[in-house]
Amino acid sequence: MSDRQNKNDVILIGGGIMSATLGSLLKELVPDWKITVFERLASTGEESSNEWNNAGTGHAALCELNYTVEQPDGSIDISKAIKINEEFQLSKQFWAYLVNSKLILNPQEFIVPLPHMSMIQGDQNVAFLKKRFEALSNIPLFQGMEFSDDPRKLMEWIPLIMKDRDLNKPIAATRIESGTDVNFGALTRMMFKHLKSKDVDIKFKQNVDDVKRTEGGSWELKVRNVDSGTVEQHTAKFVFIGCGGGSLHLLQKSGIPEGKGIGGFPVSGIFLACQNPEIVAQHHAKVYGKAPVGAPPMSVPHLDTRFIDKKESLLFGPFAGFSPKFLKFGSMLDLFISIKPDNLMTMLAAGVNNVSLTVYLIKQIMLSKEQRMADLRDFVPNAKSEDWDLLVTGQRVQIIKNTAAGKGTIQFGTEVISASDGSIAALLGASPGASTAVSVMLELMKKCFPQHIKAWEPKLKEMIPSYGVSLEKNPALIKEIHASTGQTLGLNR
């Protein structure tokens, strides 16, 4: 292969939802750019984007209680919920554009309507949920949310959860019909199929071993064929490192100052899965509870209806697991390799500052299936062990960095780290991740392609009508977008 053929405008590392989203946006904005994708596995969407490796919630803050925090004065801070909901609306608009433009087909294969609910027990928690409901239900983005603490109404909403329940303990729930279940694996594969048809070169079983700056300012990648071991050099003006937990290693190899001092902490997820049709038929919602005291935000328990391969199932979890791997198909040395002189003190500080989290993870790892079933029975009182199987889902790597909050702070979220000149960017972190992929990639493009953004704005507004606009302050636009995306994506009931 000649050196000329190995020159690219853009290289995307990783075949997940983030690379698929950035590639799809760029291909619409600048169709003549040469884009190449490198994926270590044999197909796209096999790590965190895979439908069995995430909860498919379509995070819109409709049910996730950790996005609405009660303040010391008793008020509820809903700013994060509004932000995340607006970000999910951007994703839905872009997906609708792809469907309307016939760039991807059959939206029902990746998104279906599903009520999102929050459920809570105990006087204090019920009071919190009611305050949360009152704060959100006045916001147009959350229109249609209902609250009930009446067991008869809850029996209509969540019969499996209410059956055989002891009603001496107060219980309440909120419900909103406009929630979704998203198959991010299917969506990822659809988007890459479209990109391939647009002459994007997608190379499988290719591991990026190194990333370094050339004298001319572009980036040179050392790419190894996983099967044959042969190595090629590829260069690009812009590189996106979007390979999940594997991003941290490549960010470190890039040597950019912005990547210094950052560490990663891997956590795996374990769910209980039920595919018994009789039980599955009794539950139709995603129901989120409240994380136990001392648990990280990613451990909020939830009972989800999932639609995968045209079949319904139920997932309950997550329970935290631990592996030093940074990817599900990664190496047991990943964590140790990531510790460098520049992040060693940060990592040590994280250990000292997060003793309670460490204790929580150890307890989680030690749980037997029966102990996990006991947690499930808080949601489903009559759950039987033989109906539920343990399912190990994807690896997540939480960012560890020094912040204003202190040294070695674990960041529970998604973050883009980019070079000052915008020539390389890496995506780190976890939830809400895939749900906000479009928003994250729009922010990345502003940082990395500032010279093009003005020229791209008309096309961006065509693809995403609310681009650059606050939906919270435009109720009429919210109504219009809900109607149009709902119709295109088949979400209107």
Coordinates of C-alpha atoms in Angstrom, one line a residue:
M1 CA 0.0 0.0 0.0
S2 CA 1.5 3.4 -0.9
D3 CA 2.1 6.1 1.5
R4 CA -0.3 8.4 -0.4
Q5 CA -3.2 6.0 0.2
N6 CA -2.5 6.0 3.9
K7 CA -3.1 9.7 4.2
N8 CA -6.4 10.7 5.7
D9 CA -8.3 13.9 6.6
V10 CA -9.9 12.1 9.7
I11 CA -9.1 8.9 11.5
L12 CA -11.7 7.5 14.0
I13 CA -10.4 5.0 16.5
G14 CA -13.1 2.6 17.7
G15 CA -16.2 1.2 16.1
G16 CA -18.7 2.4 18.7
I17 CA -21.6 4.9 18.8
M18 CA -19.3 7.9 19.3
S19 CA -17.2 7.3 16.2
A20 CA -20.4 6.4 14.2
T21 CA -22.0 9.7 15.3
L22 CA -18.9 11.9 14.5
G23 CA -18.4 10.1 11.2
S24 CA -22.0 10.5 10.2
L25 CA -22.0 14.2 11.1
L26 CA -18.8 15.0 9.3
K27 CA -19.8 13.0 6.2
E28 CA -22.9 15.2 5.8
L29 CA -20.9 18.4 6.4
V30 CA -17.9 17.7 4.3
P31 CA -18.6 14.7 2.0
D32 CA -15.2 14.8 0.3
W33 CA -13.1 14.3 3.4
K34 CA -11.3 11.0 3.5
I35 CA -12.3 9.2 6.7
T36 CA -10.9 5.9 8.0
V37 CA -12.1 3.9 11.0
F38 CA -10.0 1.4 12.9
E39 CA -11.7 -1.2 15.0
R40 CA -9.8 -3.9 17.0
L41 CA -12.7 -6.4 17.0
A42 CA -14.3 -8.2 14.0
S43 CA -17.4 -5.9 13.8
T44 CA -18.8 -2.6 15.0
G45 CA -20.7 -1.9 18.2
E46 CA -19.2 -4.8 20.2
E47 CA -18.0 -3.0 23.4
S48 CA -19.9 -0.4 25.4
S49 CA -22.2 0.3 22.5
N50 CA -23.4 -3.3 22.3
E51 CA -27.1 -3.7 23.3
W52 CA -26.2 -6.2 26.0
N53 CA -23.5 -4.0 27.4
N54 CA -25.6 -1.0 28.4
A55 CA -29.1 -0.3 29.8
G56 CA -30.4 1.3 26.5
T57 CA -32.2 3.8 28.6
G58 CA -32.0 6.8 26.3
H59 CA -31.0 9.0 29.2
A60 CA -33.3 12.0 29.2
A61 CA -33.4 12.5 33.0
L62 CA -37.0 11.4 33.0
C63 CA -36.4 8.7 35.7
E64 CA -32.8 9.0 36.9
L65 CA -32.9 10.4 40.4
N66 CA -29.2 11.1 40.6
Y67 CA -29.7 13.9 38.0
T68 CA -32.0 15.8 40.4
V69 CA -30.2 16.4 43.7
E70 CA -31.9 17.7 46.9
Q71 CA -30.1 20.7 48.3
P72 CA -29.4 21.5 52.0
D73 CA -32.4 23.9 52.0
G74 CA -34.7 21.1 50.7
S75 CA -35.1 22.5 47.2
I76 CA -34.4 20.2 44.2
D77 CA -31.6 21.2 41.7
I78 CA -33.0 20.3 38.3
S79 CA -30.4 22.0 36.1
K80 CA -28.5 18.7 35.3
A81 CA -31.8 17.0 34.4
I82 CA -32.7 19.8 32.0
K83 CA -29.2 19.7 30.4
I84 CA -29.3 16.0 29.8
N85 CA -32.8 16.0 28.5
E86 CA -31.9 18.8 26.0
E87 CA -28.9 16.7 24.9
F88 CA -31.0 13.6 24.3
Q89 CA -33.4 15.8 22.2
L90 CA -30.4 16.6 19.9
S91 CA -29.7 12.9 19.5
K92 CA -33.3 12.2 18.5
Q93 CA -33.3 15.0 16.0
F94 CA -30.2 13.8 14.3
W95 CA -31.5 10.2 14.2
A96 CA -34.7 11.5 12.7
Y97 CA -32.7 13.4 10.0
L98 CA -30.8 10.2 9.1
V99 CA -34.1 8.3 8.8
N100 CA -35.9 11.1 6.8
S101 CA -32.9 11.3 4.5
K102 CA -33.0 7.5 4.0
L103 CA -29.5 7.2 5.3
I104 CA -30.6 4.7 7.9
L105 CA -33.8 2.7 7.7
N106 CA -36.3 1.0 10.1
P107 CA -36.0 3.2 13.2
Q108 CA -38.1 0.6 15.2
E109 CA -35.0 -1.6 15.1
F110 CA -33.1 0.8 17.3
I111 CA -35.7 2.8 19.2
V112 CA -39.1 2.1 20.7
P113 CA -41.4 4.1 23.1
L114 CA -41.3 2.9 26.7
P115 CA -42.5 4.6 29.8
H116 CA -39.8 5.9 32.2
M117 CA -40.5 5.7 35.9
S118 CA -38.9 6.5 39.2
M119 CA -40.0 4.4 42.2
I120 CA -39.2 5.1 45.8
Q121 CA -40.1 3.7 49.3
G122 CA -40.2 5.3 52.8
D123 CA -41.7 8.6 54.0
Q124 CA -38.6 10.7 53.4
N125 CA -37.9 9.3 49.9
V126 CA -41.6 9.7 48.9
A127 CA -41.5 13.4 50.0
F128 CA -38.3 13.9 47.9
L129 CA -40.0 12.3 44.9
K130 CA -43.0 14.5 45.2
K131 CA -40.8 17.6 45.4
R132 CA -38.9 16.4 42.3
F133 CA -42.1 15.8 40.4
E134 CA -43.4 19.3 41.3
A135 CA -40.1 20.9 40.2
L136 CA -39.9 19.0 36.9
S137 CA -43.6 18.8 35.8
N138 CA -43.7 22.6 35.3
I139 CA -40.8 22.4 32.7
P140 CA -42.1 21.8 29.1
L141 CA -39.3 19.2 28.5
F142 CA -41.0 17.0 31.2
Q143 CA -44.6 17.6 30.2
G144 CA -46.8 14.6 30.8
M145 CA -45.1 13.4 34.0
E146 CA -47.5 11.9 36.5
F147 CA -47.0 11.2 40.2
S148 CA -48.9 8.7 42.4
D149 CA -48.6 7.2 45.9
D150 CA -51.9 5.3 45.5
P151 CA -51.2 1.5 45.5
R152 CA -54.1 0.9 43.1
K153 CA -52.7 3.3 40.5
L154 CA -49.2 1.8 41.0
M155 CA -50.7 -1.7 40.4
E156 CA -51.9 -0.4 37.0
W157 CA -48.5 1.0 36.2
I158 CA -46.1 -1.6 37.5
P159 CA -48.1 -4.9 38.3
L160 CA -44.9 -7.0 38.6
I161 CA -43.4 -4.7 41.2
M162 CA -46.6 -4.3 43.2
K163 CA -47.7 -7.9 43.3
D164 CA -47.4 -9.5 46.8
R165 CA -45.8 -6.2 48.1
D166 CA -46.1 -5.3 51.8
L167 CA -47.9 -1.9 51.7
N168 CA -47.1 -0.9 55.3
K169 CA -44.1 1.0 53.9
P170 CA -45.0 4.1 51.9
I171 CA -44.3 3.8 48.2
A172 CA -44.6 6.3 45.3
A173 CA -43.7 6.6 41.6
T174 CA -43.5 9.0 38.8
R175 CA -44.3 8.0 35.2
I176 CA -43.8 9.6 31.8
E177 CA -44.9 8.1 28.6
S178 CA -42.3 9.8 26.4
G179 CA -39.4 7.6 27.5
T180 CA -37.6 5.2 25.1
D181 CA -35.6 2.0 25.0
V182 CA -32.7 2.4 22.6
N183 CA -30.7 -0.4 21.0
F184 CA -27.4 1.4 20.7
G185 CA -25.7 -1.6 19.1
A186 CA -28.2 -1.8 16.3
L187 CA -28.0 2.0 15.8
T188 CA -24.2 1.9 15.7
R189 CA -24.3 -0.9 13.0
M190 CA -26.8 1.0 10.9
M191 CA -24.7 4.2 11.0
F192 CA -21.5 2.4 10.0
K193 CA -23.4 0.6 7.2
H194 CA -24.4 4.0 5.9
L195 CA -20.8 5.3 6.3
K196 CA -19.4 2.4 4.4
S197 CA -21.8 3.2 1.5
K198 CA -20.3 6.7 1.5
D199 CA -16.8 5.4 1.0
V200 CA -15.7 5.6 4.6
D201 CA -13.0 2.9 5.0
I202 CA -13.8 0.7 8.0
K203 CA -10.9 -1.6 8.9
F204 CA -11.6 -4.5 11.3
K205 CA -9.2 -6.4 13.5
Q206 CA -6.8 -3.4 13.5
N207 CA -5.2 -2.4 16.8
V208 CA -3.8 1.2 17.0
D209 CA -0.5 0.6 18.9
D210 CA 0.8 4.1 18.9
V211 CA -0.1 7.7 18.1
K212 CA 2.5 10.4 17.6
R213 CA 2.9 13.9 16.2
T214 CA 4.7 14.4 12.9
E215 CA 6.9 17.4 12.2
G216 CA 4.2 18.7 9.8
G217 CA 1.7 18.8 12.6
S218 CA -0.5 15.9 11.6
W219 CA -0.7 12.6 13.5
E220 CA 0.9 9.3 12.6
L221 CA -0.7 6.0 13.8
K222 CA 1.0 2.7 14.0
V223 CA -1.7 0.2 13.2
R224 CA -1.2 -3.6 13.7
N225 CA -3.3 -6.3 12.1
V226 CA -4.5 -8.4 15.1
D227 CA -4.4 -11.7 13.1
S228 CA -1.3 -11.4 10.9
G229 CA 0.8 -9.0 13.1
T230 CA 1.6 -6.8 10.1
V231 CA 2.0 -3.1 10.8
E232 CA 1.0 -0.1 8.7
Q233 CA 1.5 3.6 9.2
H234 CA -1.5 5.9 8.7
T235 CA -1.5 9.7 9.0
A236 CA -4.4 12.2 9.5
K237 CA -4.9 15.9 10.1
F238 CA -7.5 15.0 12.8
V239 CA -7.7 11.9 15.0
F240 CA -10.7 11.0 17.3
I241 CA -9.9 8.4 20.0
G242 CA -13.3 6.9 20.7
C243 CA -12.5 3.4 21.8
G244 CA -14.2 3.4 25.2
G245 CA -11.9 2.4 28.0
G246 CA -9.0 2.0 25.5
S247 CA -9.0 5.8 24.9
L248 CA -6.9 6.6 28.0
H249 CA -3.9 4.5 26.8
L250 CA -3.9 6.2 23.4
L251 CA -4.4 9.7 24.9
Q252 CA -1.3 9.0 27.1
K253 CA 0.7 7.9 24.0
S254 CA -0.3 11.0 22.1
G255 CA 1.8 13.0 24.7
I256 CA -0.5 16.1 24.6
P257 CA -0.3 18.2 27.8
E258 CA -4.1 18.1 28.2
G259 CA -3.9 14.3 28.8
K260 CA -1.3 14.5 31.6
G261 CA -2.3 13.7 35.2
I262 CA -5.5 11.8 34.2
G263 CA -6.1 8.3 35.4
G264 CA -8.9 5.7 35.0
F265 CA -10.7 3.4 37.3
P266 CA -12.4 0.4 35.6
V267 CA -15.8 -0.9 36.8
S268 CA -17.8 -3.7 35.2
G269 CA -21.6 -4.1 35.4
I270 CA -23.5 -7.2 36.3
F271 CA -27.2 -7.5 35.7
L272 CA -29.9 -10.1 36.5
A273 CA -31.7 -11.0 33.2
C274 CA -35.1 -12.6 32.8
Q275 CA -36.4 -14.0 29.5
N276 CA -39.4 -16.0 30.9
P277 CA -42.3 -14.7 28.7
E278 CA -44.9 -14.9 31.5
I279 CA -42.8 -12.6 33.8
V280 CA -41.6 -10.3 31.0
A281 CA -45.3 -9.7 30.0
Q282 CA -46.1 -8.3 33.5
H283 CA -43.6 -5.4 33.2
H284 CA -43.5 -2.6 30.6
A285 CA -41.3 0.3 31.7
K286 CA -37.9 1.3 32.8
V287 CA -38.2 1.8 36.6
Y288 CA -35.3 3.6 38.4
G289 CA -34.9 3.6 42.2
K290 CA -32.4 5.4 44.4
A291 CA -28.8 4.3 44.9
P292 CA -27.9 3.0 48.4
V293 CA -26.0 5.3 50.7
G294 CA -22.3 5.1 49.7
A295 CA -22.9 3.7 46.2
P296 CA -21.7 5.6 43.2
P297 CA -24.2 7.3 40.9
M298 CA -23.7 4.6 38.2
S299 CA -25.2 2.0 40.7
V300 CA -28.7 3.3 40.7
P301 CA -30.9 0.1 40.7
H302 CA -33.4 -0.2 37.9
L303 CA -35.7 -2.8 36.4
D304 CA -35.8 -2.4 32.6
T305 CA -37.9 -3.8 29.8
R306 CA -35.5 -4.3 26.9
F307 CA -36.3 -4.9 23.2
I308 CA -33.4 -6.8 21.6
D309 CA -33.5 -8.9 18.4
K310 CA -37.3 -8.4 18.3
K311 CA -37.6 -10.1 21.7
E312 CA -38.6 -8.6 25.1
S313 CA -36.6 -9.3 28.2
L314 CA -36.1 -7.8 31.7
L315 CA -32.8 -6.6 33.2
F316 CA -32.3 -5.7 36.8
G317 CA -29.1 -4.0 38.1
P318 CA -26.5 -2.9 37.9
F319 CA -24.3 -4.6 40.4
A320 CA -20.7 -3.4 40.3
G321 CA -18.0 -5.8 39.4
F322 CA -14.2 -5.3 39.1
S323 CA -11.7 -6.2 36.6
P324 CA -8.4 -4.5 35.8
K325 CA -9.4 -4.6 32.1
F326 CA -10.4 -1.3 30.5
L327 CA -12.5 -3.1 27.8
K328 CA -14.6 -6.2 28.0
F329 CA -12.3 -7.7 25.4
G330 CA -9.3 -6.0 27.0
S331 CA -6.1 -7.0 28.8
M332 CA -5.7 -7.8 32.5
L333 CA -2.8 -5.4 32.4
D334 CA -4.8 -2.4 31.3
L335 CA -5.1 -0.7 34.7
F336 CA -1.4 -1.2 35.5
I337 CA -0.2 0.0 32.1
S338 CA -2.3 3.2 32.6
I339 CA -0.4 4.3 35.7
K340 CA 2.3 6.8 34.7
P341 CA 4.6 9.1 36.6
D342 CA 2.3 12.1 35.8
N343 CA -0.9 10.4 37.2
L344 CA 0.6 8.3 40.0
M345 CA -0.2 10.8 42.8
T346 CA -3.7 11.4 41.3
M347 CA -4.4 7.7 41.4
L348 CA -3.0 7.3 45.0
A349 CA -5.1 10.3 46.1
A350 CA -8.2 8.6 44.5
G351 CA -7.5 5.5 46.6
V352 CA -7.3 7.5 49.8
N353 CA -10.3 9.7 49.1
N354 CA -12.6 6.9 48.0
V355 CA -12.3 4.3 50.7
S356 CA -16.1 4.0 51.0
L357 CA -16.3 3.4 47.3
T358 CA -13.6 0.7 47.5
V359 CA -15.5 -1.0 50.4
Y360 CA -18.7 -0.8 48.4
L361 CA -17.1 -2.4 45.3
I362 CA -15.5 -5.2 47.4
K363 CA -18.9 -5.9 49.0
Q364 CA -20.5 -5.9 45.5
I365 CA -17.9 -8.3 44.1
M366 CA -18.5 -10.7 47.0
L367 CA -22.3 -10.9 46.5
S368 CA -23.7 -14.4 45.7
K369 CA -26.5 -14.8 43.2
E370 CA -29.0 -15.2 46.1
Q371 CA -27.8 -11.9 47.7
R372 CA -28.4 -10.2 44.4
M373 CA -31.8 -11.8 44.2
A374 CA -32.5 -10.3 47.6
D375 CA -31.9 -6.8 46.1
L376 CA -34.1 -7.7 43.1
R377 CA -36.9 -8.6 45.6
D378 CA -37.0 -5.0 46.8
F379 CA -38.3 -4.4 43.3
V380 CA -40.1 -7.7 42.5
P381 CA -41.2 -9.2 45.8
N382 CA -41.9 -12.7 44.4
A383 CA -38.9 -13.0 42.1
K384 CA -37.7 -16.6 41.8
S385 CA -34.0 -17.4 41.3
E386 CA -34.7 -19.9 38.5
D387 CA -36.2 -17.2 36.3
W388 CA -33.2 -14.9 36.5
D389 CA -29.6 -15.4 35.1
L390 CA -26.5 -13.3 35.8
L391 CA -25.3 -11.3 32.8
V392 CA -21.9 -9.5 32.8
T393 CA -22.2 -6.4 30.7
G394 CA -19.6 -3.8 29.5
Q395 CA -16.6 -2.3 31.2
R396 CA -16.7 1.4 32.1
V397 CA -13.6 3.4 32.9
Q398 CA -14.3 6.4 35.2
I399 CA -12.0 9.4 34.8
I400 CA -9.8 10.3 37.8
K401 CA -8.3 13.8 37.8
N402 CA -7.4 16.7 40.0
T403 CA -10.3 19.1 40.2
A404 CA -11.4 22.1 42.4
A405 CA -13.1 19.4 44.6
G406 CA -9.6 17.9 45.4
K407 CA -6.9 15.6 44.1
G408 CA -7.8 12.2 42.7
T409 CA -11.5 13.1 42.1
I410 CA -13.5 10.3 40.3
Q411 CA -15.6 11.9 37.6
F412 CA -18.9 10.1 36.9
G413 CA -19.7 11.3 33.5
T414 CA -18.5 11.7 29.9
E415 CA -15.7 14.1 28.9
V416 CA -13.8 15.0 25.8
I417 CA -10.0 15.8 26.2
S418 CA -8.6 17.7 23.2
A419 CA -5.3 19.2 22.1
S420 CA -5.1 23.0 22.2
D421 CA -4.9 23.1 18.4
G422 CA -7.9 20.7 18.0
S423 CA -6.0 18.2 16.0
I424 CA -6.7 15.2 18.3
A425 CA -9.5 14.5 20.8
A426 CA -10.2 11.6 23.1
L427 CA -13.5 10.6 24.7
L428 CA -13.3 9.4 28.3
G429 CA -15.8 8.3 30.9
A430 CA -19.2 6.7 31.0
S431 CA -22.9 7.4 31.5
P432 CA -24.9 9.1 30.1
G433 CA -22.5 8.5 27.2
A434 CA -24.3 7.0 24.2
S435 CA -27.6 8.9 24.8
T436 CA -25.8 12.2 24.5
A437 CA -23.5 11.2 21.6
V438 CA -24.7 13.9 19.3
S439 CA -24.3 16.7 21.9
V440 CA -20.8 15.4 22.8
M441 CA -19.7 15.3 19.2
L442 CA -21.2 18.8 18.4
E443 CA -19.1 20.1 21.3
L444 CA -16.1 18.3 20.0
M445 CA -16.5 19.8 16.6
K446 CA -16.7 23.3 18.1
K447 CA -13.4 22.7 19.9
C448 CA -11.6 20.9 17.1
F449 CA -13.0 22.6 13.9
P450 CA -13.6 26.2 15.0
Q451 CA -12.5 27.4 11.5
H452 CA -15.4 25.5 9.9
I453 CA -18.2 25.8 12.4
K454 CA -19.7 29.1 10.9
A455 CA -19.8 27.6 7.5
W456 CA -21.3 24.4 8.8
E457 CA -24.1 26.1 10.8
P458 CA -26.8 26.1 8.1
K459 CA -26.4 22.3 7.5
L460 CA -26.2 21.6 11.3
K461 CA -29.5 23.5 11.7
E462 CA -31.1 21.5 8.9
M463 CA -30.0 18.2 10.6
I464 CA -30.7 19.4 14.2
P465 CA -33.4 22.1 14.2
S466 CA -32.7 23.1 17.8
Y467 CA -28.9 23.5 17.2
G468 CA -27.7 26.5 19.2
V469 CA -31.1 27.1 20.8
S470 CA -32.2 26.5 24.4
L471 CA -35.2 24.3 24.3
E472 CA -36.1 25.0 27.9
K473 CA -36.8 28.6 26.8
N474 CA -38.7 27.6 23.6
P475 CA -41.8 25.5 24.6
A476 CA -43.2 25.9 21.0
L477 CA -40.0 24.4 19.5
I478 CA -40.1 21.5 22.0
K479 CA -43.7 20.7 21.0
E480 CA -42.7 20.8 17.3
I481 CA -39.6 18.7 17.8
H482 CA -41.4 16.1 20.0
A483 CA -44.1 15.8 17.2
S484 CA -41.7 15.6 14.3
T485 CA -39.1 13.2 15.8
G486 CA -41.8 11.1 17.3
Q487 CA -43.5 10.7 14.0
T488 CA -40.3 9.9 12.1
L489 CA -38.9 7.5 14.8
G490 CA -42.3 5.8 15.4
L491 CA -42.5 7.1 19.0
N492 CA -45.9 8.7 18.9
R493 CA -48.6 6.5 20.5

